Short mmCIF file of C-alpha atoms in Angstrom, two decimals:
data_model
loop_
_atom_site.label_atom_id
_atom_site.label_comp_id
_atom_site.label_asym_id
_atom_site.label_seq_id
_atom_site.Cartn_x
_atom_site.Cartn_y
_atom_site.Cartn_z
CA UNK A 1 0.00 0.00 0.00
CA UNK A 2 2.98 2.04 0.72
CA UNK A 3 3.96 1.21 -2.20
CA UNK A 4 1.66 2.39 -4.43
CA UNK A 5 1.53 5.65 -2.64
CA UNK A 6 4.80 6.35 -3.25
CA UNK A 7 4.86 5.45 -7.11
CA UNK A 8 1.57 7.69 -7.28
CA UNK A 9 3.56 10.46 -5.34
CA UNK A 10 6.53 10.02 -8.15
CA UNK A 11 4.29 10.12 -11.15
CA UNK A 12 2.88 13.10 -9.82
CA UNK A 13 6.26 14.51 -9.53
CA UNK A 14 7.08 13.76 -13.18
CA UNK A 15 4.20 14.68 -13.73
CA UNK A 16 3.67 18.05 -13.04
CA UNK A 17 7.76 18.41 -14.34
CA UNK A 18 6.55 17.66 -17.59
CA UNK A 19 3.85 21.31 -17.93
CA UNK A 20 2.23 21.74 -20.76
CA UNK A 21 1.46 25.16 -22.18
CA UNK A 22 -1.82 26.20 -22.79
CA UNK A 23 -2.22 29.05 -25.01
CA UNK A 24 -5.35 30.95 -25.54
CA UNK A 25 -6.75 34.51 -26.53
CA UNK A 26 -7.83 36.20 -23.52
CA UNK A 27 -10.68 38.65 -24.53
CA UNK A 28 -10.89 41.20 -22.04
CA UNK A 29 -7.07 41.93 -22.28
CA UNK A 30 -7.28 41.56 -25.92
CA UNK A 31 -3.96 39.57 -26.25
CA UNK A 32 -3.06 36.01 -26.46
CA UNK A 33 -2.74 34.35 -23.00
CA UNK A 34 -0.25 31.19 -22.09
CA UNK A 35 -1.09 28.85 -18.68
CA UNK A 36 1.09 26.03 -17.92
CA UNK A 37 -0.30 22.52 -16.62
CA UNK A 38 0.08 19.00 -16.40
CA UNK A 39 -1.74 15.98 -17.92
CA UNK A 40 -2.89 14.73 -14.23
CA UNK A 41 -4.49 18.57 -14.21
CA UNK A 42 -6.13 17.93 -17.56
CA UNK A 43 -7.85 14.29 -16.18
CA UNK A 44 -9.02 16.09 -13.89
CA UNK A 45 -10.92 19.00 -15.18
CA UNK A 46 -12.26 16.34 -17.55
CA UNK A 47 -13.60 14.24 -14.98
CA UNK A 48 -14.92 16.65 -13.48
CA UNK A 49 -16.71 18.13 -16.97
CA UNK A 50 -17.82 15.03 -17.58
CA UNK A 51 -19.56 14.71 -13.90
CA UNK A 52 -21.08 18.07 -13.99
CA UNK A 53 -22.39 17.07 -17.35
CA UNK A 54 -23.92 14.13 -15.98
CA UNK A 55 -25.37 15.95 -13.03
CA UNK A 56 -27.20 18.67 -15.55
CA UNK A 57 -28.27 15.71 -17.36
CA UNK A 58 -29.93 14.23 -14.17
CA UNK A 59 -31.45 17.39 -13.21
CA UNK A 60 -33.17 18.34 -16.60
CA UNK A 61 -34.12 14.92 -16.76
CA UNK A 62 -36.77 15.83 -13.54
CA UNK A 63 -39.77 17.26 -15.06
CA UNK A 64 -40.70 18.91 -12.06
CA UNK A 65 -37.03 21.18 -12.27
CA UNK A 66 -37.24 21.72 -16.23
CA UNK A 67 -41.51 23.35 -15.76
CA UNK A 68 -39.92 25.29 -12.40
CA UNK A 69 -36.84 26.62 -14.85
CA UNK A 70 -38.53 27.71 -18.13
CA UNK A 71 -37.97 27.27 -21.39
CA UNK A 72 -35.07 29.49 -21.91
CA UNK A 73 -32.89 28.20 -18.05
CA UNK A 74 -33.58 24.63 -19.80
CA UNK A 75 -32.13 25.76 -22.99
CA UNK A 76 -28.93 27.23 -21.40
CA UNK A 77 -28.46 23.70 -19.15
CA UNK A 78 -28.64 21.56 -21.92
CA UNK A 79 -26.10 24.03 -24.29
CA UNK A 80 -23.85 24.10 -20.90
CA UNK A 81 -23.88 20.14 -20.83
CA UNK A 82 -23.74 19.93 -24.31
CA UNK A 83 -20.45 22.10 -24.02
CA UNK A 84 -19.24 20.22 -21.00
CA UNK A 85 -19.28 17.10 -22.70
CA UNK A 86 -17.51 18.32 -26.29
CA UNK A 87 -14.66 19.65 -23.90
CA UNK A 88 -14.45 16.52 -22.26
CA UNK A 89 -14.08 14.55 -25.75
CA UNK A 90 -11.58 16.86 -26.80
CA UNK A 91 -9.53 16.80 -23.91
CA UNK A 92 -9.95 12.91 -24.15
CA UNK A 93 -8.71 12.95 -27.67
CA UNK A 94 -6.28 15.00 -27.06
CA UNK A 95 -4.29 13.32 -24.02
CA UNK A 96 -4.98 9.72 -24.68
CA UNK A 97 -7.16 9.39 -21.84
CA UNK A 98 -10.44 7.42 -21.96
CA UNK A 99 -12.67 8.13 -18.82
CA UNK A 100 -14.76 5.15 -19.32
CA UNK A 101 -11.73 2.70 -19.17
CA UNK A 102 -10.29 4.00 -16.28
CA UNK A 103 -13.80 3.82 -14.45
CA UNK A 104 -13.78 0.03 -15.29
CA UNK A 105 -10.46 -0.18 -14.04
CA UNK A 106 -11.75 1.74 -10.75
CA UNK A 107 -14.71 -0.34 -10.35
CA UNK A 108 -13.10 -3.69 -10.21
CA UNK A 109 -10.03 -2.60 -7.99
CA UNK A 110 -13.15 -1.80 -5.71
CA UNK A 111 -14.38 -4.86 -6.87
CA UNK A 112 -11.48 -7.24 -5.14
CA UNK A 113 -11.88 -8.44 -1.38
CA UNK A 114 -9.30 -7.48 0.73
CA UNK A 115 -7.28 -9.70 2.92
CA UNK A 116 -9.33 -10.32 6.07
CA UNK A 117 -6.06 -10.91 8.50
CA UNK A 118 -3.26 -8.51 6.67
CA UNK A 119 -3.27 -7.08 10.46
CA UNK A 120 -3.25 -4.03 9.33
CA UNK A 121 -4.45 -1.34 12.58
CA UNK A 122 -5.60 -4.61 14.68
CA UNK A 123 -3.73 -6.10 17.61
CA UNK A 124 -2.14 -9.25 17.18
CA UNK A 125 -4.58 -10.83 20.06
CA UNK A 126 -7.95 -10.56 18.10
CA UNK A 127 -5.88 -11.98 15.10
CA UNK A 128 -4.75 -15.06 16.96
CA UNK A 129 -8.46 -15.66 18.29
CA UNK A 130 -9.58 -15.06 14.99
CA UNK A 131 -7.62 -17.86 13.71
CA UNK A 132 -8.35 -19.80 16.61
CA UNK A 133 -12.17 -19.10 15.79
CA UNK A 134 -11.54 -20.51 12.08
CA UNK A 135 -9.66 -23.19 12.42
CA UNK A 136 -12.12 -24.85 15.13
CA UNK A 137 -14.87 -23.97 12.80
CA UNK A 138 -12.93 -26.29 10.08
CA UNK A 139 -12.11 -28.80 12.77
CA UNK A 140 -15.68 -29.85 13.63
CA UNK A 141 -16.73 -31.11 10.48
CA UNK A 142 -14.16 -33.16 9.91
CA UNK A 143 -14.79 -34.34 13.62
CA UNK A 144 -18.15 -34.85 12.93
CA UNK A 145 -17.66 -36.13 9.45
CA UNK A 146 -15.44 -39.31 11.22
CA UNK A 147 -18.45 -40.04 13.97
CA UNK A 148 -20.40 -40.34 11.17
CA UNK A 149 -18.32 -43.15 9.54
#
């Protein structure tokens, strides 16, 4: 577990080493603008585009929130999810990474059982009658089992 944390920690590190410049024309100062970032940074702002979008879509989906809006607040939602979720794809496209995939890979990590006795933040006395609960559990059918023959 330790581990892992530290190869997250040093992918991180390389990570945000390796910025990427994001250039764009800033409007209001009427002059191109550059912002520096990292891939983990992108993942992130498209996870979290692609949740919002999912949210609007949940909320327009109530009919009792899209009468309370109006036609023109249900209008802007959907263009706002619409644009969430083109920014997302692009962003996708753009840095190899495919949400749905790493999701998947999320859900069955979740998925796994973990070791019931690693011992990790229990004392080593309700271990050992742990295992002395088990293995007298396993003992009595085959005790049992031999009456029987």
């Amino acid at each position: 577990m330790v581990m892992d944390s530290v190869e997250i920690l040093e992918d991180v590190i390389e990570d945000e080493l390796c910025r990427v410049a994001i250039r764009y024309y800033s409007v209001t100062h009427s002059r191109e603008e550059t912002i520096t970032s990292c891939e983990g940074d992108l993942i992130v702002i498209c996870n979290v585009l692609a949740d919002y979008a999912d949210l609007l879509d949940e909320f327009l989906n109530d009919e009792k929130e899209r009468e309370r809006l109006g036609f023109c607040a249900v209008m802007q939602y959907e263009r706002m999810r619409d644009r969430c979720r083109k920014i997302t794809e692009d962003l996708q496209k753009k840095t190899g990474y495919d949400r749905n995939a790493a999701i998947e890979k999320c859900r069955r990590k979740a998925g796994r059982k973990p070791k019931a006795d690693t011992g990790i933040g229990e004392d080593a006395l309700v271990l050992s009658a742990r295992r002395r609960a088990q293995q007298k559990t396993e003992q009595q059918p085959a005790a049992e089992q031999s009456k029987t023959e």
